[in-house]
mmCIF file with all atom_site columns, C-alpha atoms in Angstrom:
data_model
loop_
_atom_site.group_PDB
_atom_site.id
_atom_site.type_symbol
_atom_site.label_atom_id
_atom_site.label_alt_id
_atom_site.label_comp_id
_atom_site.label_asym_id
_atom_site.label_entity_id
_atom_site.label_seq_id
_atom_site.pdbx_PDB_ins_code
_atom_site.Cartn_x
_atom_site.Cartn_y
_atom_site.Cartn_z
_atom_site.occupancy
_atom_site.B_iso_or_equiv
_atom_site.pdbx_formal_charge
_atom_site.auth_seq_id
_atom_site.auth_comp_id
_atom_site.auth_asym_id
_atom_site.auth_atom_id
_atom_site.pdbx_PDB_model_num
ATOM 1   C CA . UNK A 1 1   ? -3.118  21.874  81.482  1.00 0.00 ? 67  UNK A CA 1
ATOM 2   C CA . UNK A 1 2   ? -3.770  18.569  79.927  1.00 0.00 ? 68  UNK A CA 1
ATOM 3   C CA . UNK A 1 3   ? -6.206  17.823  77.413  1.00 0.00 ? 69  UNK A CA 1
ATOM 4   C CA . UNK A 1 4   ? -9.407  16.186  78.737  1.00 0.00 ? 70  UNK A CA 1
ATOM 5   C CA . UNK A 1 5   ? -9.195  17.982  81.954  1.00 0.00 ? 71  UNK A CA 1
ATOM 6   C CA . UNK A 1 6   ? -12.160 17.732  84.217  1.00 0.00 ? 72  UNK A CA 1
ATOM 7   C CA . UNK A 1 7   ? -13.552 20.311  86.511  1.00 0.00 ? 73  UNK A CA 1
ATOM 8   C CA . UNK A 1 8   ? -14.239 20.117  89.338  1.00 0.00 ? 74  UNK A CA 1
ATOM 9   C CA . UNK A 1 9   ? -11.897 17.567  90.701  1.00 0.00 ? 75  UNK A CA 1
ATOM 10  C CA . UNK A 1 10  ? -14.409 16.416  93.453  1.00 0.00 ? 76  UNK A CA 1
ATOM 11  C CA . UNK A 1 11  ? -17.969 17.091  93.948  1.00 0.00 ? 77  UNK A CA 1
ATOM 12  C CA . UNK A 1 12  ? -20.295 16.187  96.832  1.00 0.00 ? 78  UNK A CA 1
ATOM 13  C CA . UNK A 1 13  ? -23.873 16.388  96.750  1.00 0.00 ? 79  UNK A CA 1
ATOM 14  C CA . UNK A 1 14  ? -27.141 15.246  98.153  1.00 0.00 ? 80  UNK A CA 1
ATOM 15  C CA . UNK A 1 15  ? -29.282 12.415  96.659  1.00 0.00 ? 81  UNK A CA 1
ATOM 16  C CA . UNK A 1 16  ? -31.755 13.855  94.209  1.00 0.00 ? 82  UNK A CA 1
ATOM 17  C CA . UNK A 1 17  ? -29.654 16.890  93.437  1.00 0.00 ? 83  UNK A CA 1
ATOM 18  C CA . UNK A 1 18  ? -28.181 17.318  89.940  1.00 0.00 ? 84  UNK A CA 1
ATOM 19  C CA . UNK A 1 19  ? -24.306 16.990  89.224  1.00 0.00 ? 85  UNK A CA 1
ATOM 20  C CA . UNK A 1 20  ? -22.557 18.777  86.677  1.00 0.00 ? 86  UNK A CA 1
ATOM 21  C CA . UNK A 1 21  ? -19.105 18.191  85.494  1.00 0.00 ? 87  UNK A CA 1
ATOM 22  C CA . UNK A 1 22  ? -16.916 19.729  82.872  1.00 0.00 ? 88  UNK A CA 1
ATOM 23  C CA . UNK A 1 23  ? -14.165 18.891  80.442  1.00 0.00 ? 89  UNK A CA 1
ATOM 24  C CA . UNK A 1 24  ? -11.797 20.757  78.463  1.00 0.00 ? 90  UNK A CA 1
ATOM 25  C CA . UNK A 1 25  ? -9.617  19.530  75.724  1.00 0.00 ? 91  UNK A CA 1
ATOM 26  C CA . UNK A 1 26  ? -7.148  21.051  73.317  1.00 0.00 ? 92  UNK A CA 1
ATOM 27  C CA . UNK A 1 27  ? -6.835  19.310  69.893  1.00 0.00 ? 93  UNK A CA 1
ATOM 28  C CA . UNK A 1 28  ? -9.378  18.658  67.120  1.00 0.00 ? 94  UNK A CA 1
ATOM 29  C CA . UNK A 1 29  ? -11.646 15.614  67.801  1.00 0.00 ? 95  UNK A CA 1
ATOM 30  C CA . UNK A 1 30  ? -14.320 13.690  65.985  1.00 0.00 ? 96  UNK A CA 1
ATOM 31  C CA . UNK A 1 31  ? -16.120 12.610  69.201  1.00 0.00 ? 97  UNK A CA 1
ATOM 32  C CA . UNK A 1 32  ? -15.871 12.982  72.932  1.00 0.00 ? 98  UNK A CA 1
ATOM 33  C CA . UNK A 1 33  ? -16.738 10.047  75.377  1.00 0.00 ? 99  UNK A CA 1
ATOM 34  C CA . UNK A 1 34  ? -17.614 9.933   79.038  1.00 0.00 ? 100 UNK A CA 1
ATOM 35  C CA . UNK A 1 35  ? -16.743 7.032   81.312  1.00 0.00 ? 101 UNK A CA 1
ATOM 36  C CA . UNK A 1 36  ? -17.405 6.113   84.880  1.00 0.00 ? 102 UNK A CA 1
ATOM 37  C CA . UNK A 1 37  ? -15.259 4.195   87.226  1.00 0.00 ? 103 UNK A CA 1
ATOM 38  C CA . UNK A 1 38  ? -16.161 2.867   90.350  1.00 0.00 ? 104 UNK A CA 1
ATOM 39  C CA . UNK A 1 39  ? -13.335 2.660   92.958  1.00 0.00 ? 105 UNK A CA 1
ATOM 40  C CA . UNK A 1 40  ? -10.527 0.469   91.516  1.00 0.00 ? 106 UNK A CA 1
ATOM 41  C CA . UNK A 1 41  ? -12.484 -1.125  88.801  1.00 0.00 ? 107 UNK A CA 1
ATOM 42  C CA . UNK A 1 42  ? -12.576 -0.882  85.037  1.00 0.00 ? 108 UNK A CA 1
ATOM 43  C CA . UNK A 1 43  ? -14.202 2.106   83.303  1.00 0.00 ? 109 UNK A CA 1
ATOM 44  C CA . UNK A 1 44  ? -17.651 1.915   81.814  1.00 0.00 ? 110 UNK A CA 1
ATOM 45  C CA . UNK A 1 45  ? -18.726 3.800   78.897  1.00 0.00 ? 111 UNK A CA 1
ATOM 46  C CA . UNK A 1 46  ? -21.551 6.210   79.291  1.00 0.00 ? 112 UNK A CA 1
ATOM 47  C CA . UNK A 1 47  ? -22.137 8.331   76.300  1.00 0.00 ? 113 UNK A CA 1
ATOM 48  C CA . UNK A 1 48  ? -20.459 9.363   73.047  1.00 0.00 ? 114 UNK A CA 1
ATOM 49  C CA . UNK A 1 49  ? -21.097 12.662  71.353  1.00 0.00 ? 115 UNK A CA 1
ATOM 50  C CA . UNK A 1 50  ? -19.854 13.411  67.856  1.00 0.00 ? 116 UNK A CA 1
ATOM 51  C CA . UNK A 1 51  ? -18.262 16.591  66.956  1.00 0.00 ? 117 UNK A CA 1
ATOM 52  C CA . UNK A 1 52  ? -21.148 17.597  64.708  1.00 0.00 ? 118 UNK A CA 1
ATOM 53  C CA . UNK A 1 53  ? -23.666 17.181  67.599  1.00 0.00 ? 119 UNK A CA 1
ATOM 54  C CA . UNK A 1 54  ? -24.062 19.906  70.385  1.00 0.00 ? 120 UNK A CA 1
ATOM 55  C CA . UNK A 1 55  ? -26.217 17.796  72.839  1.00 0.00 ? 121 UNK A CA 1
ATOM 56  C CA . UNK A 1 56  ? -27.214 14.237  73.643  1.00 0.00 ? 122 UNK A CA 1
ATOM 57  C CA . UNK A 1 57  ? -29.300 12.546  76.095  1.00 0.00 ? 123 UNK A CA 1
ATOM 58  C CA . UNK A 1 58  ? -29.289 9.195   77.598  1.00 0.00 ? 124 UNK A CA 1
ATOM 59  C CA . UNK A 1 59  ? -31.622 8.267   80.535  1.00 0.00 ? 125 UNK A CA 1
ATOM 60  C CA . UNK A 1 60  ? -30.503 10.752  83.418  1.00 0.00 ? 126 UNK A CA 1
ATOM 61  C CA . UNK A 1 61  ? -27.450 11.899  81.573  1.00 0.00 ? 127 UNK A CA 1
ATOM 62  C CA . UNK A 1 62  ? -27.131 14.952  79.359  1.00 0.00 ? 128 UNK A CA 1
ATOM 63  C CA . UNK A 1 63  ? -23.992 15.791  77.519  1.00 0.00 ? 129 UNK A CA 1
ATOM 64  C CA . UNK A 1 64  ? -23.223 19.032  75.716  1.00 0.00 ? 130 UNK A CA 1
ATOM 65  C CA . UNK A 1 65  ? -20.335 19.804  73.358  1.00 0.00 ? 131 UNK A CA 1
ATOM 66  C CA . UNK A 1 66  ? -19.073 23.126  72.449  1.00 0.00 ? 132 UNK A CA 1
ATOM 67  C CA . UNK A 1 67  ? -16.299 22.663  69.899  1.00 0.00 ? 133 UNK A CA 1
ATOM 68  C CA . UNK A 1 68  ? -15.720 26.442  69.663  1.00 0.00 ? 134 UNK A CA 1
ATOM 69  C CA . UNK A 1 69  ? -14.784 26.489  73.303  1.00 0.00 ? 135 UNK A CA 1
ATOM 70  C CA . UNK A 1 70  ? -13.396 22.908  73.286  1.00 0.00 ? 136 UNK A CA 1
ATOM 71  C CA . UNK A 1 71  ? -15.391 21.861  75.992  1.00 0.00 ? 137 UNK A CA 1
ATOM 72  C CA . UNK A 1 72  ? -18.072 19.705  77.315  1.00 0.00 ? 138 UNK A CA 1
ATOM 73  C CA . UNK A 1 73  ? -20.274 19.169  80.077  1.00 0.00 ? 139 UNK A CA 1
ATOM 74  C CA . UNK A 1 74  ? -22.006 16.129  81.735  1.00 0.00 ? 140 UNK A CA 1
ATOM 75  C CA . UNK A 1 75  ? -25.240 16.405  83.845  1.00 0.00 ? 141 UNK A CA 1
ATOM 76  C CA . UNK A 1 76  ? -26.432 13.967  85.901  1.00 0.00 ? 142 UNK A CA 1
ATOM 77  C CA . UNK A 1 77  ? -30.046 14.574  86.974  1.00 0.00 ? 143 UNK A CA 1
ATOM 78  C CA . UNK A 1 78  ? -31.712 13.204  90.147  1.00 0.00 ? 144 UNK A CA 1
ATOM 79  C CA . UNK A 1 79  ? -28.582 11.789  91.454  1.00 0.00 ? 145 UNK A CA 1
ATOM 80  C CA . UNK A 1 80  ? -28.505 8.464   93.543  1.00 0.00 ? 146 UNK A CA 1
ATOM 81  C CA . UNK A 1 81  ? -25.955 6.979   95.867  1.00 0.00 ? 147 UNK A CA 1
ATOM 82  C CA . UNK A 1 82  ? -25.281 4.677   93.138  1.00 0.00 ? 148 UNK A CA 1
ATOM 83  C CA . UNK A 1 83  ? -23.884 7.406   90.897  1.00 0.00 ? 149 UNK A CA 1
ATOM 84  C CA . UNK A 1 84  ? -20.869 7.771   93.267  1.00 0.00 ? 150 UNK A CA 1
ATOM 85  C CA . UNK A 1 85  ? -17.916 7.097   91.143  1.00 0.00 ? 151 UNK A CA 1
ATOM 86  C CA . UNK A 1 86  ? -15.070 8.952   89.137  1.00 0.00 ? 152 UNK A CA 1
ATOM 87  C CA . UNK A 1 87  ? -16.167 10.445  85.855  1.00 0.00 ? 153 UNK A CA 1
ATOM 88  C CA . UNK A 1 88  ? -13.815 10.827  82.938  1.00 0.00 ? 154 UNK A CA 1
ATOM 89  C CA . UNK A 1 89  ? -14.048 12.506  79.652  1.00 0.00 ? 155 UNK A CA 1
ATOM 90  C CA . UNK A 1 90  ? -11.956 10.986  76.655  1.00 0.00 ? 156 UNK A CA 1
ATOM 91  C CA . UNK A 1 91  ? -10.920 12.266  73.324  1.00 0.00 ? 157 UNK A CA 1
ATOM 92  C CA . UNK A 1 92  ? -9.293  10.561  70.655  1.00 0.00 ? 158 UNK A CA 1
ATOM 93  C CA . UNK A 1 93  ? -6.561  12.834  69.403  1.00 0.00 ? 159 UNK A CA 1
ATOM 94  C CA . UNK A 1 94  ? -6.990  12.566  65.500  1.00 0.00 ? 160 UNK A CA 1
ATOM 95  C CA . UNK A 1 95  ? -4.544  15.304  64.603  1.00 0.00 ? 161 UNK A CA 1
ATOM 96  C CA . UNK A 1 96  ? -1.700  13.279  64.484  1.00 0.00 ? 162 UNK A CA 1
ATOM 97  C CA . UNK A 1 97  ? -3.638  10.511  62.696  1.00 0.00 ? 163 UNK A CA 1
ATOM 98  C CA . UNK A 1 98  ? -2.764  8.063   65.053  1.00 0.00 ? 164 UNK A CA 1
ATOM 99  C CA . UNK A 1 99  ? -5.958  8.090   67.301  1.00 0.00 ? 165 UNK A CA 1
ATOM 100 C CA . UNK A 1 100 ? -4.523  8.530   70.744  1.00 0.00 ? 166 UNK A CA 1
ATOM 101 C CA . UNK A 1 101 ? -7.091  8.495   73.450  1.00 0.00 ? 167 UNK A CA 1
ATOM 102 C CA . UNK A 1 102 ? -6.554  11.218  75.942  1.00 0.00 ? 168 UNK A CA 1
ATOM 103 C CA . UNK A 1 103 ? -8.266  10.614  79.228  1.00 0.00 ? 169 UNK A CA 1
ATOM 104 C CA . UNK A 1 104 ? -8.660  13.600  81.856  1.00 0.00 ? 170 UNK A CA 1
ATOM 105 C CA . UNK A 1 105 ? -7.758  13.368  85.559  1.00 0.00 ? 171 UNK A CA 1
ATOM 106 C CA . UNK A 1 106 ? -11.515 12.839  86.458  1.00 0.00 ? 172 UNK A CA 1
ATOM 107 C CA . UNK A 1 107 ? -14.198 14.210  88.629  1.00 0.00 ? 173 UNK A CA 1
ATOM 108 C CA . UNK A 1 108 ? -14.801 12.406  91.965  1.00 0.00 ? 174 UNK A CA 1
ATOM 109 C CA . UNK A 1 109 ? -18.498 12.458  92.520  1.00 0.00 ? 175 UNK A CA 1
ATOM 110 C CA . UNK A 1 110 ? -19.903 11.518  95.954  1.00 0.00 ? 176 UNK A CA 1
ATOM 111 C CA . UNK A 1 111 ? -23.592 11.472  96.279  1.00 0.00 ? 177 UNK A CA 1
ATOM 112 C CA . UNK A 1 112 ? -24.793 11.384  99.815  1.00 0.00 ? 178 UNK A CA 1
ATOM 113 C CA . UNK A 1 113 ? -28.118 9.472   100.837 1.00 0.00 ? 179 UNK A CA 1
ATOM 114 C CA . UNK B 2 1   ? -19.425 -7.802  82.194  1.00 0.00 ? 267 UNK B CA 1
ATOM 115 C CA . UNK B 2 2   ? -17.637 -5.790  79.459  1.00 0.00 ? 268 UNK B CA 1
ATOM 116 C CA . UNK B 2 3   ? -16.542 -9.023  77.561  1.00 0.00 ? 269 UNK B CA 1
ATOM 117 C CA . UNK B 2 4   ? -12.853 -7.994  77.977  1.00 0.00 ? 270 UNK B CA 1
ATOM 118 C CA . UNK B 2 5   ? -10.643 -10.242 80.132  1.00 0.00 ? 271 UNK B CA 1
ATOM 119 C CA . UNK B 2 6   ? -7.467  -9.537  81.750  1.00 0.00 ? 272 UNK B CA 1
ATOM 120 C CA . UNK B 2 7   ? -5.088  -11.750 83.641  1.00 0.00 ? 273 UNK B CA 1
ATOM 121 C CA . UNK B 2 8   ? -3.815  -11.816 86.226  1.00 0.00 ? 274 UNK B CA 1
ATOM 122 C CA . UNK B 2 9   ? -5.918  -9.567  88.518  1.00 0.00 ? 275 UNK B CA 1
ATOM 123 C CA . UNK B 2 10  ? -3.168  -9.031  90.953  1.00 0.00 ? 276 UNK B CA 1
ATOM 124 C CA . UNK B 2 11  ? 0.509   -9.168  90.502  1.00 0.00 ? 277 UNK B CA 1
ATOM 125 C CA . UNK B 2 12  ? 3.088   -8.638  93.341  1.00 0.00 ? 278 UNK B CA 1
ATOM 126 C CA . UNK B 2 13  ? 6.585   -8.658  92.198  1.00 0.00 ? 279 UNK B CA 1
ATOM 127 C CA . UNK B 2 14  ? 10.022  -7.046  93.193  1.00 0.00 ? 280 UNK B CA 1
ATOM 128 C CA . UNK B 2 15  ? 12.032  -4.417  91.548  1.00 0.00 ? 281 UNK B CA 1
ATOM 129 C CA . UNK B 2 16  ? 14.122  -5.529  88.520  1.00 0.00 ? 282 UNK B CA 1
ATOM 130 C CA . UNK B 2 17  ? 11.569  -8.146  87.587  1.00 0.00 ? 283 UNK B CA 1
ATOM 131 C CA . UNK B 2 18  ? 9.769   -8.723  84.376  1.00 0.00 ? 284 UNK B CA 1
ATOM 132 C CA . UNK B 2 19  ? 6.016   -9.367  84.109  1.00 0.00 ? 285 UNK B CA 1
ATOM 133 C CA . UNK B 2 20  ? 3.634   -10.098 81.343  1.00 0.00 ? 286 UNK B CA 1
ATOM 134 C CA . UNK B 2 21  ? -0.019  -8.873  81.472  1.00 0.00 ? 287 UNK B CA 1
ATOM 135 C CA . UNK B 2 22  ? -2.554  -10.514 79.273  1.00 0.00 ? 288 UNK B CA 1
ATOM 136 C CA . UNK B 2 23  ? -5.725  -9.095  77.454  1.00 0.00 ? 289 UNK B CA 1
ATOM 137 C CA . UNK B 2 24  ? -8.433  -10.959 75.574  1.00 0.00 ? 290 UNK B CA 1
ATOM 138 C CA . UNK B 2 25  ? -10.743 -8.254  73.618  1.00 0.00 ? 291 UNK B CA 1
ATOM 139 C CA . UNK B 2 26  ? -14.321 -8.528  73.218  1.00 0.00 ? 292 UNK B CA 1
ATOM 140 C CA . UNK B 2 27  ? -15.159 -10.932 70.340  1.00 0.00 ? 293 UNK B CA 1
ATOM 141 C CA . UNK B 2 28  ? -14.668 -9.251  66.880  1.00 0.00 ? 294 UNK B CA 1
ATOM 142 C CA . UNK B 2 29  ? -13.090 -6.008  68.378  1.00 0.00 ? 295 UNK B CA 1
ATOM 143 C CA . UNK B 2 30  ? -9.881  -5.253  66.454  1.00 0.00 ? 296 UNK B CA 1
ATOM 144 C CA . UNK B 2 31  ? -8.508  -2.645  68.476  1.00 0.00 ? 297 UNK B CA 1
ATOM 145 C CA . UNK B 2 32  ? -6.582  -3.039  71.786  1.00 0.00 ? 298 UNK B CA 1
ATOM 146 C CA . UNK B 2 33  ? -5.511  -0.295  74.048  1.00 0.00 ? 299 UNK B CA 1
ATOM 147 C CA . UNK B 2 34  ? -3.499  -0.563  77.070  1.00 0.00 ? 300 UNK B CA 1
ATOM 148 C CA . UNK B 2 35  ? -3.581  2.229   79.910  1.00 0.00 ? 301 UNK B CA 1
ATOM 149 C CA . UNK B 2 36  ? -1.880  2.960   83.106  1.00 0.00 ? 302 UNK B CA 1
ATOM 150 C CA . UNK B 2 37  ? -3.576  4.301   86.136  1.00 0.00 ? 303 UNK B CA 1
ATOM 151 C CA . UNK B 2 38  ? -1.516  5.184   89.260  1.00 0.00 ? 304 UNK B CA 1
ATOM 152 C CA . UNK B 2 39  ? -3.150  6.156   92.692  1.00 0.00 ? 305 UNK B CA 1
ATOM 153 C CA . UNK B 2 40  ? -5.724  8.881   92.312  1.00 0.00 ? 306 UNK B CA 1
ATOM 154 C CA . UNK B 2 41  ? -4.551  9.766   88.678  1.00 0.00 ? 307 UNK B CA 1
ATOM 155 C CA . UNK B 2 42  ? -6.187  9.536   85.557  1.00 0.00 ? 308 UNK B CA 1
ATOM 156 C CA . UNK B 2 43  ? -5.508  7.174   82.887  1.00 0.00 ? 309 UNK B CA 1
ATOM 157 C CA . UNK B 2 44  ? -2.281  7.278   80.934  1.00 0.00 ? 310 UNK B CA 1
ATOM 158 C CA . UNK B 2 45  ? -2.569  6.041   77.363  1.00 0.00 ? 311 UNK B CA 1
ATOM 159 C CA . UNK B 2 46  ? 0.273   3.520   76.735  1.00 0.00 ? 312 UNK B CA 1
ATOM 160 C CA . UNK B 2 47  ? -0.240  1.857   73.328  1.00 0.00 ? 313 UNK B CA 1
ATOM 161 C CA . UNK B 2 48  ? -2.802  1.142   70.739  1.00 0.00 ? 314 UNK B CA 1
ATOM 162 C CA . UNK B 2 49  ? -2.764  -2.058  68.448  1.00 0.00 ? 315 UNK B CA 1
ATOM 163 C CA . UNK B 2 50  ? -5.297  -2.487  65.527  1.00 0.00 ? 316 UNK B CA 1
ATOM 164 C CA . UNK B 2 51  ? -5.715  -5.842  63.871  1.00 0.00 ? 317 UNK B CA 1
ATOM 165 C CA . UNK B 2 52  ? -2.261  -6.804  65.010  1.00 0.00 ? 318 UNK B CA 1
ATOM 166 C CA . UNK B 2 53  ? -0.311  -3.712  64.245  1.00 0.00 ? 319 UNK B CA 1
ATOM 167 C CA . UNK B 2 54  ? 0.822   -0.974  66.354  1.00 0.00 ? 320 UNK B CA 1
ATOM 168 C CA . UNK B 2 55  ? -1.226  2.199   65.616  1.00 0.00 ? 321 UNK B CA 1
ATOM 169 C CA . UNK B 2 56  ? -0.255  4.831   68.378  1.00 0.00 ? 322 UNK B CA 1
ATOM 170 C CA . UNK B 2 57  ? 2.233   5.228   71.258  1.00 0.00 ? 323 UNK B CA 1
ATOM 171 C CA . UNK B 2 58  ? 1.626   7.201   74.248  1.00 0.00 ? 324 UNK B CA 1
ATOM 172 C CA . UNK B 2 59  ? 4.045   8.073   76.988  1.00 0.00 ? 325 UNK B CA 1
ATOM 173 C CA . UNK B 2 60  ? 5.059   4.263   76.990  1.00 0.00 ? 326 UNK B CA 1
ATOM 174 C CA . UNK B 2 61  ? 8.534   3.518   78.803  1.00 0.00 ? 327 UNK B CA 1
ATOM 175 C CA . UNK B 2 62  ? 11.271  1.798   76.704  1.00 0.00 ? 328 UNK B CA 1
ATOM 176 C CA . UNK B 2 63  ? 11.127  -0.868  79.429  1.00 0.00 ? 329 UNK B CA 1
ATOM 177 C CA . UNK B 2 64  ? 7.479   -1.574  78.293  1.00 0.00 ? 330 UNK B CA 1
ATOM 178 C CA . UNK B 2 65  ? 6.475   -3.214  75.080  1.00 0.00 ? 331 UNK B CA 1
ATOM 179 C CA . UNK B 2 66  ? 3.356   -4.779  73.979  1.00 0.00 ? 332 UNK B CA 1
ATOM 180 C CA . UNK B 2 67  ? 2.069   -6.877  71.139  1.00 0.00 ? 333 UNK B CA 1
ATOM 181 C CA . UNK B 2 68  ? -1.204  -8.213  69.539  1.00 0.00 ? 334 UNK B CA 1
ATOM 182 C CA . UNK B 2 69  ? -1.380  -11.705 68.316  1.00 0.00 ? 335 UNK B CA 1
ATOM 183 C CA . UNK B 2 70  ? -3.104  -13.198 65.331  1.00 0.00 ? 336 UNK B CA 1
ATOM 184 C CA . UNK B 2 71  ? -5.953  -14.095 67.611  1.00 0.00 ? 337 UNK B CA 1
ATOM 185 C CA . UNK B 2 72  ? -6.399  -10.487 68.631  1.00 0.00 ? 338 UNK B CA 1
ATOM 186 C CA . UNK B 2 73  ? -5.446  -10.980 72.253  1.00 0.00 ? 339 UNK B CA 1
ATOM 187 C CA . UNK B 2 74  ? -2.510  -8.654  73.474  1.00 0.00 ? 340 UNK B CA 1
ATOM 188 C CA . UNK B 2 75  ? 0.018   -8.940  76.044  1.00 0.00 ? 341 UNK B CA 1
ATOM 189 C CA . UNK B 2 76  ? 1.906   -6.004  77.751  1.00 0.00 ? 342 UNK B CA 1
ATOM 190 C CA . UNK B 2 77  ? 5.401   -6.669  78.787  1.00 0.00 ? 343 UNK B CA 1
ATOM 191 C CA . UNK B 2 78  ? 7.054   -4.679  81.525  1.00 0.00 ? 344 UNK B CA 1
ATOM 192 C CA . UNK B 2 79  ? 10.569  -5.366  82.531  1.00 0.00 ? 345 UNK B CA 1
ATOM 193 C CA . UNK B 2 80  ? 13.326  -3.804  84.912  1.00 0.00 ? 346 UNK B CA 1
ATOM 194 C CA . UNK B 2 81  ? 10.369  -3.030  87.403  1.00 0.00 ? 347 UNK B CA 1
ATOM 195 C CA . UNK B 2 82  ? 10.677  -0.025  89.563  1.00 0.00 ? 348 UNK B CA 1
ATOM 196 C CA . UNK B 2 83  ? 8.490   1.053   92.540  1.00 0.00 ? 349 UNK B CA 1
ATOM 197 C CA . UNK B 2 84  ? 6.798   3.676   90.532  1.00 0.00 ? 350 UNK B CA 1
ATOM 198 C CA . UNK B 2 85  ? 5.538   0.966   88.025  1.00 0.00 ? 351 UNK B CA 1
ATOM 199 C CA . UNK B 2 86  ? 2.972   -0.001  90.661  1.00 0.00 ? 352 UNK B CA 1
ATOM 200 C CA . UNK B 2 87  ? -0.467  1.001   89.272  1.00 0.00 ? 353 UNK B CA 1
ATOM 201 C CA . UNK B 2 88  ? -3.456  -0.484  87.732  1.00 0.00 ? 354 UNK B CA 1
ATOM 202 C CA . UNK B 2 89  ? -2.994  -1.550  84.040  1.00 0.00 ? 355 UNK B CA 1
ATOM 203 C CA . UNK B 2 90  ? -6.194  -1.554  81.916  1.00 0.00 ? 356 UNK B CA 1
ATOM 204 C CA . UNK B 2 91  ? -6.780  -2.785  78.371  1.00 0.00 ? 357 UNK B CA 1
ATOM 205 C CA . UNK B 2 92  ? -9.668  -1.864  76.413  1.00 0.00 ? 358 UNK B CA 1
ATOM 206 C CA . UNK B 2 93  ? -11.109 -3.013  73.078  1.00 0.00 ? 359 UNK B CA 1
ATOM 207 C CA . UNK B 2 94  ? -13.270 -1.417  70.565  1.00 0.00 ? 360 UNK B CA 1
ATOM 208 C CA . UNK B 2 95  ? -14.663 -2.422  67.042  1.00 0.00 ? 361 UNK B CA 1
ATOM 209 C CA . UNK B 2 96  ? -12.570 0.001   65.182  1.00 0.00 ? 362 UNK B CA 1
ATOM 210 C CA . UNK B 2 97  ? -10.094 2.917   66.188  1.00 0.00 ? 363 UNK B CA 1
ATOM 211 C CA . UNK B 2 98  ? -12.508 5.812   67.257  1.00 0.00 ? 364 UNK B CA 1
ATOM 212 C CA . UNK B 2 99  ? -15.361 4.024   68.729  1.00 0.00 ? 365 UNK B CA 1
ATOM 213 C CA . UNK B 2 100 ? -16.604 3.195   72.279  1.00 0.00 ? 366 UNK B CA 1
ATOM 214 C CA . UNK B 2 101 ? -13.849 1.398   74.307  1.00 0.00 ? 367 UNK B CA 1
ATOM 215 C CA . UNK B 2 102 ? -14.926 -1.496  76.352  1.00 0.00 ? 368 UNK B CA 1
ATOM 216 C CA . UNK B 2 103 ? -12.623 -1.855  79.502  1.00 0.00 ? 369 UNK B CA 1
ATOM 217 C CA . UNK B 2 104 ? -11.315 -4.906  81.089  1.00 0.00 ? 370 UNK B CA 1
ATOM 218 C CA . UNK B 2 105 ? -11.350 -5.145  85.049  1.00 0.00 ? 371 UNK B CA 1
ATOM 219 C CA . UNK B 2 106 ? -7.693  -4.383  85.184  1.00 0.00 ? 372 UNK B CA 1
ATOM 220 C CA . UNK B 2 107 ? -4.563  -5.849  86.566  1.00 0.00 ? 373 UNK B CA 1
ATOM 221 C CA . UNK B 2 108 ? -3.227  -4.387  89.897  1.00 0.00 ? 374 UNK B CA 1
ATOM 222 C CA . UNK B 2 109 ? 0.673   -4.491  89.823  1.00 0.00 ? 375 UNK B CA 1
ATOM 223 C CA . UNK B 2 110 ? 2.533   -3.927  93.075  1.00 0.00 ? 376 UNK B CA 1
ATOM 224 C CA . UNK B 2 111 ? 6.284   -3.680  92.933  1.00 0.00 ? 377 UNK B CA 1
ATOM 225 C CA . UNK B 2 112 ? 8.051   -4.051  96.210  1.00 0.00 ? 378 UNK B CA 1
#
């Protein structure tokens, strides 16, 4: 599997429910980032969590990072129709020293009104 | 608005042709990244420039090349285009190498 692989691939929930999506990665990282992409548009940065952090909050977003399991989760609480988008995690691969960014294939979230 | 601009927004061309995509980073950002996103796919990292120098290469085809100019804008050149090159091409900029990336709106390339 690719580094930065999200799970599930697609998620459909009702407005007001919470949405959780997961990301796994393979190599050493110094941070992990989550991005949102509305259909056909550029990605928008949501949150960055550093490798020495375990949890971070930003508004209705909560991100956790488990470096021992090489995984991260993004929780969106009290979802809204406007949260409908694809969500990607991104990790800079620092092992090679070249800082290649690896994006996952994304989770497509649909929030039903 | 991220502050990153990309031109053109749409590009339709024929197989075998050559095109140039342009990216202007946010003011002060030294890093520029290029990505390719095919239909329903994640982003594939192509190349990273930092302050005019190439710093990392992803799965970029030999038919593709890029450069970052002294004013920090960047161009991605795609040559001998094939149908499979049809995709969204994004550039992103960041202040340094491992920070938040700010994405442009993308260029949609269609190869007929």
